[in-house]
CSV table of C-alpha atoms and ligand atoms in Angstrom, one decimal:
chain,number,residue,atom,x,y,z
A,1,MET,CA,49.8,66.0,-74.3
A,2,ILE,CA,52.3,66.9,-76.8
A,3,THR,CA,54.1,69.9,-76.4
A,4,ASN,CA,55.1,72.8,-78.9
A,5,GLU,CA,58.6,72.0,-78.1
A,6,GLU,CA,58.0,68.2,-78.9
A,7,ILE,CA,56.5,69.9,-82.2
A,8,LEU,CA,59.1,72.1,-82.9
A,9,ASP,CA,61.6,68.9,-82.7
A,10,ALA,CA,59.6,67.2,-85.1
A,11,LEU,CA,59.7,70.0,-87.7
A,12,LYS,CA,63.4,70.6,-87.4
A,13,LYS,CA,64.0,67.4,-89.6
A,14,VAL,CA,62.1,69.5,-92.1
A,15,PHE,CA,64.2,71.6,-94.7
A,16,ASP,CA,63.4,74.2,-96.9
A,17,PRO,CA,64.7,72.5,-100.2
A,18,GLU,CA,66.4,75.6,-101.7
A,19,LEU,CA,68.1,77.1,-98.7
A,20,GLY,CA,68.9,73.7,-97.4
A,21,ARG,CA,68.2,74.4,-93.7
A,22,SER,CA,65.7,73.6,-91.4
A,23,ILE,CA,62.3,75.4,-91.5
A,24,VAL,CA,62.6,75.9,-87.6
A,25,GLU,CA,66.2,77.0,-87.8
A,26,LEU,CA,64.9,79.5,-90.4
A,27,ARG,CA,62.3,80.7,-88.0
A,28,MET,CA,59.8,79.8,-90.6
A,29,VAL,CA,57.4,78.4,-88.2
A,30,ARG,CA,54.9,80.7,-86.5
A,31,ASP,CA,51.8,80.7,-84.1
A,32,LEU,CA,52.2,77.1,-83.5
A,33,HIS,CA,49.0,75.5,-81.6
A,34,VAL,CA,48.2,72.2,-80.3
A,35,SER,CA,44.5,71.3,-79.1
A,36,GLU,CA,43.7,69.2,-76.4
A,37,GLY,CA,42.7,67.2,-79.0
A,38,GLY,CA,45.5,66.5,-81.0
A,39,ALA,CA,45.0,68.9,-83.7
A,40,VAL,CA,48.1,71.1,-84.6
A,41,THR,CA,48.0,74.6,-86.5
A,42,PHE,CA,50.8,76.6,-87.1
A,43,THR,CA,51.6,79.2,-89.8
A,44,LEU,CA,54.9,78.8,-92.2
A,45,ALA,CA,56.5,82.0,-93.0
A,46,LEU,CA,57.9,81.4,-96.7
A,47,THR,CA,60.7,83.6,-98.0
A,48,ILE,CA,58.5,84.5,-101.1
A,49,PRO,CA,54.3,84.0,-101.3
A,50,GLY,CA,54.8,82.1,-104.5
A,51,CYS,CA,57.7,79.8,-103.0
A,52,PRO,CA,57.7,76.6,-105.7
A,53,MET,CA,58.9,74.4,-102.6
A,54,LYS,CA,55.7,75.4,-100.9
A,55,ALA,CA,53.7,72.0,-101.4
A,56,GLN,CA,56.9,69.6,-100.6
A,57,MET,CA,57.2,71.9,-97.3
A,58,GLU,CA,53.9,71.1,-96.4
A,59,ARG,CA,53.8,67.8,-97.2
A,60,ASP,CA,56.9,67.1,-95.2
A,61,ALA,CA,56.0,69.3,-92.4
A,62,ARG,CA,52.7,67.5,-92.1
A,63,MET,CA,54.0,64.3,-92.1
A,64,ALA,CA,56.8,65.0,-89.3
A,65,VAL,CA,53.6,66.2,-87.3
A,66,MET,CA,51.7,63.4,-87.7
A,67,ALA,CA,54.2,60.8,-87.0
A,68,LEU,CA,54.0,62.2,-83.3
A,69,PRO,CA,51.9,60.4,-80.8
A,70,GLY,CA,48.1,61.5,-80.2
A,71,ILE,CA,48.3,63.9,-83.1
A,72,THR,CA,44.9,63.9,-84.8
A,73,ASP,CA,45.1,66.5,-87.6
A,74,VAL,CA,47.9,69.4,-88.9
A,75,LYS,CA,46.6,72.3,-90.4
A,76,VAL,CA,49.1,74.4,-92.1
A,77,THR,CA,48.6,78.0,-93.4
A,78,PHE,CA,51.0,80.3,-95.2
A,79,GLY,CA,52.2,83.6,-94.3
A,80,THR,CA,55.4,85.5,-95.9
A,81,MET,CA,58.4,86.8,-93.8
A,82,THR,CA,59.2,90.3,-93.8
A,83,GLU,CA,61.8,91.8,-95.7
A,84,ASP,CA,63.9,92.5,-92.2
A,85,GLU,CA,63.5,88.5,-91.5
A,86,LYS,CA,64.5,87.9,-94.9
A,87,LYS,CA,67.8,90.0,-94.7
A,88,VAL,CA,68.8,87.7,-91.5
A,89,ILE,CA,68.6,84.7,-93.8
A,90,PHE,CA,70.4,86.2,-96.8
A,91,ALA,CA,73.2,88.1,-95.5
A,92,ASN,CA,75.1,89.7,-98.1
A,93,GLY,CA,72.7,88.1,-100.7
A,94,LYS,CA,73.2,84.5,-99.6
A,95,PRO,CA,72.0,82.2,-97.0
A,96,GLU,CA,73.6,82.4,-93.4
A,97,LEU,CA,76.0,79.8,-94.0
A,98,PRO,CA,76.0,76.8,-91.4
A,99,LYS,CA,79.1,76.9,-89.1
A,100,LEU,CA,82.0,74.8,-89.6
A,101,ASN,CA,82.8,72.3,-87.1
A,102,LYS,CA,85.2,74.4,-84.7
A,103,PHE,CA,88.2,71.9,-85.1
A,104,ASN,CA,88.4,72.6,-89.2
A,105,GLN,CA,89.8,75.0,-90.9
A,106,VAL,CA,89.5,75.0,-94.6
A,107,GLN,CA,91.4,77.8,-96.8
A,108,LYS,CA,89.7,77.1,-100.2
A,109,VAL,CA,86.6,75.6,-101.2
A,110,ILE,CA,86.3,74.8,-105.2
A,111,ALA,CA,83.1,72.9,-106.7
A,112,VAL,CA,83.4,70.8,-109.8
A,113,LEU,CA,80.1,71.3,-111.9
A,114,SER,CA,79.0,70.0,-115.1
A,115,GLY,CA,75.9,70.9,-117.2
A,116,LYS,CA,75.1,67.2,-117.9
A,117,GLY,CA,76.3,63.9,-116.6
A,118,GLY,CA,79.0,61.4,-117.7
A,119,VAL,CA,81.5,64.0,-118.9
A,120,GLY,CA,84.3,63.3,-116.5
A,121,LYS,CA,83.7,65.5,-113.3
A,122,SER,CA,84.5,62.9,-111.1
A,123,SER,CA,87.6,61.9,-112.5
A,124,VAL,CA,88.8,65.4,-113.0
A,125,THR,CA,88.1,66.4,-109.3
A,126,ALA,CA,90.1,63.2,-108.2
A,127,MET,CA,92.9,64.4,-110.6
A,128,LEU,CA,93.1,67.5,-109.2
A,129,ALA,CA,93.1,66.3,-105.8
A,130,CYS,CA,95.9,64.1,-106.6
A,131,ASP,CA,98.1,67.0,-108.0
A,132,LEU,CA,97.2,69.2,-105.1
A,133,ALA,CA,98.4,66.4,-102.6
A,134,ARG,CA,101.3,65.2,-104.8
A,135,SER,CA,102.5,69.1,-104.3
A,136,GLY,CA,102.3,69.1,-100.8
A,137,LYS,CA,98.8,70.4,-100.1
A,138,LYS,CA,96.3,69.3,-97.4
A,139,VAL,CA,93.4,68.1,-99.8
A,140,GLY,CA,90.0,67.0,-99.0
A,141,ILE,CA,87.1,65.7,-101.3
A,142,LEU,CA,83.2,66.2,-100.6
A,143,ASP,CA,81.4,64.0,-102.8
A,144,ALA,CA,77.9,65.5,-102.9
A,145,ASP,CA,76.7,63.5,-105.5
A,146,ILE,CA,74.6,61.5,-103.0
A,147,THR,CA,72.8,59.3,-105.7
A,148,GLY,CA,75.4,58.7,-108.0
A,149,PRO,CA,78.4,58.5,-105.8
A,150,SER,CA,81.8,57.7,-107.5
A,151,ILE,CA,84.6,59.1,-105.8
A,152,PRO,CA,85.4,56.4,-103.3
A,153,ARG,CA,85.4,53.4,-106.2
A,154,LEU,CA,88.2,56.1,-107.6
A,155,PHE,CA,90.6,55.5,-105.2
A,156,GLY,CA,89.9,51.9,-104.1
A,157,LEU,CA,88.2,53.2,-100.7
A,158,PRO,CA,86.1,50.4,-99.3
A,159,PRO,CA,82.3,50.5,-98.5
A,160,GLY,CA,81.4,51.5,-94.7
A,161,GLY,CA,85.1,52.8,-94.2
A,162,LEU,CA,83.6,56.2,-92.8
A,163,ARG,CA,84.5,56.2,-88.4
A,164,GLY,CA,82.5,58.5,-85.8
A,165,SER,CA,84.3,60.4,-83.2
A,166,ASP,CA,83.0,62.7,-80.2
A,167,GLN,CA,84.0,65.3,-82.5
A,168,GLY,CA,82.6,64.5,-85.6
A,169,ILE,CA,82.6,61.8,-88.6
A,170,LEU,CA,86.4,61.0,-89.9
A,171,PRO,CA,86.9,60.9,-93.4
A,172,ALA,CA,88.6,58.2,-95.0
A,173,VAL,CA,92.1,58.9,-96.3
A,174,THR,CA,93.8,57.6,-99.6
A,175,SER,CA,97.2,56.8,-100.2
A,176,LEU,CA,98.2,60.5,-101.0
A,177,GLY,CA,96.5,61.5,-97.7
A,178,ILE,CA,93.4,62.8,-99.2
A,179,LYS,CA,90.6,62.9,-97.0
A,180,VAL,CA,87.3,61.6,-98.4
A,181,VAL,CA,83.8,61.8,-97.6
A,182,SER,CA,81.2,60.2,-99.8
A,183,ILE,CA,77.4,58.2,-99.1
A,184,ASN,CA,79.3,55.3,-100.4
A,185,LEU,CA,81.4,55.1,-97.4
A,186,MET,CA,78.5,55.1,-95.1
A,187,ILE,CA,76.5,51.9,-96.9
A,188,PRO,CA,77.4,48.5,-96.6
A,189,SER,CA,77.7,47.7,-100.2
A,190,GLU,CA,79.0,50.0,-103.3
A,191,ASP,CA,75.8,49.0,-105.4
A,192,ALA,CA,73.1,49.6,-102.8
A,193,ALA,CA,71.4,52.6,-104.6
A,194,VAL,CA,70.3,55.7,-102.4
A,195,ILE,CA,67.1,57.0,-103.1
A,196,TRP,CA,66.4,59.9,-101.0
A,197,ARG,CA,64.3,63.0,-101.8
A,198,GLY,CA,65.5,66.5,-102.2
A,199,PRO,CA,65.8,67.8,-98.3
A,200,MET,CA,67.7,64.6,-97.1
A,201,ILE,CA,70.2,65.0,-99.9
A,202,SER,CA,70.5,68.7,-98.8
A,203,GLY,CA,70.8,67.6,-95.2
A,204,THR,CA,73.5,65.2,-95.9
A,205,ILE,CA,75.6,67.6,-97.8
A,206,GLN,CA,75.4,69.6,-95.3
A,207,GLN,CA,76.1,67.1,-92.7
A,208,PHE,CA,79.3,66.4,-94.9
A,209,TRP,CA,80.5,70.0,-94.4
A,210,ARG,CA,79.9,70.6,-91.0
A,211,ASP,CA,79.9,67.4,-89.2
A,212,VAL,CA,83.0,65.9,-90.8
A,213,LEU,CA,86.4,66.4,-89.0
A,214,TRP,CA,87.8,67.7,-92.1
A,215,GLY,CA,90.9,69.2,-89.6
A,216,LYS,CA,93.1,71.9,-91.6
A,217,LEU,CA,92.9,71.7,-95.2
A,218,ASP,CA,94.2,74.1,-98.1
A,219,TYR,CA,91.5,72.8,-100.7
A,220,LEU,CA,88.3,71.3,-100.0
A,221,LEU,CA,87.1,69.9,-103.4
A,222,ILE,CA,83.2,69.2,-104.0
A,223,ASP,CA,82.3,66.8,-106.6
A,224,LEU,CA,78.7,67.9,-107.4
A,225,PRO,CA,76.1,65.7,-109.2
A,226,PRO,CA,75.5,66.6,-112.9
A,227,GLY,CA,73.6,70.1,-113.7
A,228,THR,CA,71.9,72.4,-111.5
A,229,SER,CA,70.1,69.8,-109.4
A,230,ASP,CA,68.8,70.6,-105.9
A,231,ALA,CA,72.5,68.8,-104.5
A,232,ALA,CA,74.4,71.8,-106.8
A,233,LEU,CA,72.3,74.4,-105.6
A,234,THR,CA,72.6,73.3,-101.8
A,235,VAL,CA,76.3,73.0,-102.0
A,236,MET,CA,76.6,76.8,-103.6
A,237,GLN,CA,74.2,78.3,-101.3
A,238,THR,CA,75.3,76.6,-97.8
A,239,ILE,CA,78.9,75.8,-98.4
A,240,PRO,CA,81.1,79.0,-98.9
A,241,VAL,CA,82.5,77.7,-102.5
A,242,ASN,CA,85.4,80.1,-103.9
A,243,GLY,CA,85.1,78.9,-107.3
A,244,VAL,CA,84.1,76.8,-109.8
A,245,VAL,CA,85.7,74.4,-112.6
A,246,LEU,CA,83.3,73.5,-115.4
A,247,VAL,CA,83.5,70.5,-117.0
A,248,SER,CA,82.4,69.5,-120.4
A,249,THR,CA,82.7,67.3,-123.5
A,250,PRO,CA,82.8,68.2,-127.2
A,251,GLN,CA,79.8,66.0,-127.6
A,252,GLU,CA,77.3,68.9,-126.3
A,253,LEU,CA,76.5,71.4,-129.3
A,254,ALA,CA,78.5,74.3,-128.6
A,255,GLY,CA,76.0,76.5,-128.7
A,256,MET,CA,73.7,75.0,-126.1
A,257,VAL,CA,76.6,74.5,-123.7
A,258,VAL,CA,77.1,77.9,-123.9
A,259,ARG,CA,73.8,78.7,-123.3
A,260,LYS,CA,73.4,76.1,-120.1
A,261,ALA,CA,76.6,77.6,-118.8
A,262,ASP,CA,75.4,81.3,-118.8
A,263,SER,CA,72.0,80.4,-117.1
A,264,MET,CA,73.7,78.0,-114.5
A,265,LEU,CA,76.0,80.8,-113.8
A,266,LYS,CA,73.2,83.3,-113.6
A,267,GLN,CA,71.9,80.8,-110.8
A,268,LEU,CA,74.6,80.4,-109.0
A,269,LYS,CA,76.4,83.6,-109.0
A,270,MET,CA,79.6,82.1,-108.3
A,271,PRO,CA,82.9,82.7,-110.3
A,272,VAL,CA,84.5,80.0,-112.8
A,273,VAL,CA,88.0,79.3,-112.2
A,274,ALA,CA,88.4,77.4,-115.1
A,275,VAL,CA,86.9,75.2,-118.0
A,276,VAL,CA,88.0,71.6,-118.5
A,277,GLU,CA,87.3,70.1,-121.9
A,278,ASN,CA,87.4,66.4,-121.3
A,279,MET,CA,87.9,63.9,-123.9
A,280,SER,CA,88.4,66.6,-125.9
A,281,TYR,CA,90.8,64.7,-128.9
A,282,PHE,CA,92.8,61.2,-128.9
A,283,ILE,CA,96.3,60.6,-129.8
A,284,CYS,CA,96.6,57.7,-132.2
A,285,PRO,CA,99.2,55.3,-130.2
A,286,ASP,CA,100.4,54.2,-133.9
A,287,CYS,CA,100.4,57.5,-136.1
A,288,ARG,CA,100.6,60.0,-133.3
A,289,LYS,CA,97.6,62.0,-134.7
A,290,GLN,CA,95.4,63.8,-133.0
A,291,HIS,CA,91.5,62.7,-133.8
A,292,GLU,CA,88.7,65.1,-132.5
A,293,ILE,CA,86.6,61.8,-132.1
A,294,TYR,CA,83.6,63.6,-130.4
A,295,GLY,CA,83.9,66.5,-132.8
A,296,LEU,CA,85.5,70.1,-132.8
A,297,SER,CA,86.3,71.6,-129.6
A,298,HIS,CA,84.2,74.6,-127.8
A,299,VAL,CA,86.3,75.2,-124.8
A,300,GLU,CA,87.3,78.7,-126.3
A,301,ALA,CA,83.3,79.6,-126.9
A,302,LEU,CA,82.5,78.2,-123.6
A,303,ALA,CA,85.4,80.0,-121.5
A,304,LYS,CA,84.5,83.1,-122.9
A,305,ALA,CA,80.5,82.6,-122.1
A,306,VAL,CA,81.5,82.0,-118.3
A,307,GLU,CA,83.9,84.7,-118.4
A,308,THR,CA,87.3,82.6,-117.7
A,309,GLU,CA,90.6,82.7,-118.7
A,310,VAL,CA,92.1,79.5,-118.2
A,311,SER,CA,90.4,76.8,-120.3
A,312,VAL,CA,92.2,73.3,-121.1
A,313,ARG,CA,91.5,70.2,-123.2
A,314,LEU,CA,92.1,66.9,-121.8
A,315,PRO,CA,92.5,63.7,-124.1
A,316,ILE,CA,90.5,60.6,-124.1
A,317,ASP,CA,92.9,58.5,-122.4
A,318,PRO,CA,92.2,54.7,-121.8
A,319,LYS,CA,94.9,54.4,-119.3
A,320,LEU,CA,92.8,56.9,-117.2
A,321,ALA,CA,90.0,54.9,-117.5
A,322,SER,CA,91.3,51.6,-116.9
A,323,LEU,CA,93.0,53.2,-113.5
A,324,ALA,CA,90.0,54.8,-112.5
A,325,ASP,CA,87.8,51.4,-112.8
A,326,THR,CA,90.3,49.3,-110.8
A,327,GLY,CA,90.5,52.4,-108.1
A,328,MET,CA,94.2,53.1,-108.8
A,329,ILE,CA,93.6,57.1,-109.8
A,330,GLU,CA,96.5,57.8,-107.7
A,331,SER,CA,98.8,56.3,-110.0
A,332,TYR,CA,97.4,58.1,-113.3
A,333,GLN,CA,100.9,60.5,-114.8
A,334,HIS,CA,99.6,63.1,-116.6
A,335,THR,CA,100.3,67.3,-116.8
A,336,GLY,CA,96.8,68.4,-118.3
A,337,LEU,CA,95.7,70.1,-115.3
A,338,GLN,CA,98.7,72.2,-114.5
A,339,GLN,CA,97.1,75.4,-115.9
A,340,VAL,CA,93.7,75.0,-113.4
A,341,ILE,CA,95.9,73.7,-110.4
A,342,SER,CA,98.1,77.0,-111.0
A,343,VAL,CA,94.8,79.5,-110.8
A,344,ILE,CA,93.5,77.3,-107.9
A,345,THR,CA,96.8,77.7,-105.8
A,346,THR,CA,96.8,81.5,-106.7
B,401,ATP,N1,89.8,62.0,-120.3
B,401,ATP,C1,89.3,60.2,-120.3
B,401,ATP,N2,89.7,59.4,-121.0
B,401,ATP,C2,89.0,58.0,-120.9
B,401,ATP,N3,88.0,57.6,-120.2
B,401,ATP,C3,87.5,59.0,-119.4
B,401,ATP,C4,88.3,60.3,-119.5
B,401,ATP,N4,87.6,61.0,-118.5
B,401,ATP,C5,86.6,60.3,-117.8
B,401,ATP,N5,86.5,59.0,-118.3
B,401,ATP,C6,85.7,57.7,-117.8
B,401,ATP,O1,84.7,58.0,-118.3
B,401,ATP,C7,83.4,57.5,-117.4
B,401,ATP,C8,83.0,58.8,-116.7
B,401,ATP,O2,83.4,59.4,-115.7
B,401,ATP,P1,83.3,60.3,-114.9
B,401,ATP,O3,82.4,59.5,-113.7
B,401,ATP,O4,84.6,61.0,-114.3
B,401,ATP,O5,82.0,61.5,-115.0
B,401,ATP,P2,80.8,62.4,-114.1
B,401,ATP,O6,80.9,63.5,-114.9
B,401,ATP,O7,81.8,62.6,-112.7
B,401,ATP,O8,79.6,61.4,-114.1
B,401,ATP,P3,78.3,61.6,-113.6
B,401,ATP,O9,77.7,62.7,-114.1
B,401,ATP,O10,77.7,60.0,-113.9
B,401,ATP,O11,78.8,61.9,-112.1
B,401,ATP,C9,84.4,56.8,-116.4
B,401,ATP,O12,84.3,55.5,-116.7
B,401,ATP,C10,85.6,57.5,-116.8
B,401,ATP,O13,86.7,56.5,-116.3
B,402,MG,MG1,80.8,61.7,-111.0
């Protein structure tokens, strides 16, 4: 007959999507019982009674247990954690952070975030990493965009380039010595689609933090997927992020950008160290005049809304697009992010 330990082992793979941690590790599984006929019952103690992820966790838990041999039925009832139990999980208002691999020492973690897709987060992440690496800093990039990873392509890193060792996963290394971890380095082809559900995505991001041998880093930059998706929230809740660089473009309506940024910050409770308005203008190579192709800049209003002193504008630059496309972002020469680098490095 199957034992409680075996059932708990199966349940370890079920994650609370909001906290990004296993329901077993969070001590949510209570009163586990398995009958001789193979019927399993247990209580799932939630952090709040009306947890929006309740149905998903129940379904994941049921599937995980039903996959074990000899199980005929799974019945989940719900309970709620006591205030004291919750305190253990949300130490200082945040979930207890997963331990970093003992060989790793990361000084500062900066996440790059945007309200919507395609505004240049990955490009800005890569440019910041290059600028930091050129100034002699040890830099890593954690590509947290699991379903749309683009960091390896920017650096020309081939798919399948990650290797394992006894101590953990070894990152790929770029020409400038930037350590990169991305799901695209683990799958056989760049075009293979990763269609995963929330818990697997969260689990993978945590692994990228915990099980990768980053070694000693001055800065770890995290390229987030757009918006406040599960993945973005997982990063903020389970990785000790020191600050956020917010990327936007003038295309978005000023008022909407500000409102979105404001609500995002409330959700994340995280300081914004700088705002980057990308594709902000274009300088005509013939007449040298500046054209605001996507409309007027609203970087000032955005910076004010997110309470940051540092805001920069980057031009539309066809050179950047073509170097990025050919995996040569490390050759891109520019000075547009100097202010952001100064605030990150102080
Ligand atoms: N300043 C710029 N000038 C010209 N092209 C740019 C600029 N910034 C980004 N691009 C181009 O715009 C496209 C989108 O950029 P990027 O992939 O960095 O955006 P993203 O916000 O990371 O997108 P996603 O939301 O899909 O992750 C890329 O083709 C990139 O080369
Ligand atoms: Mg991107």
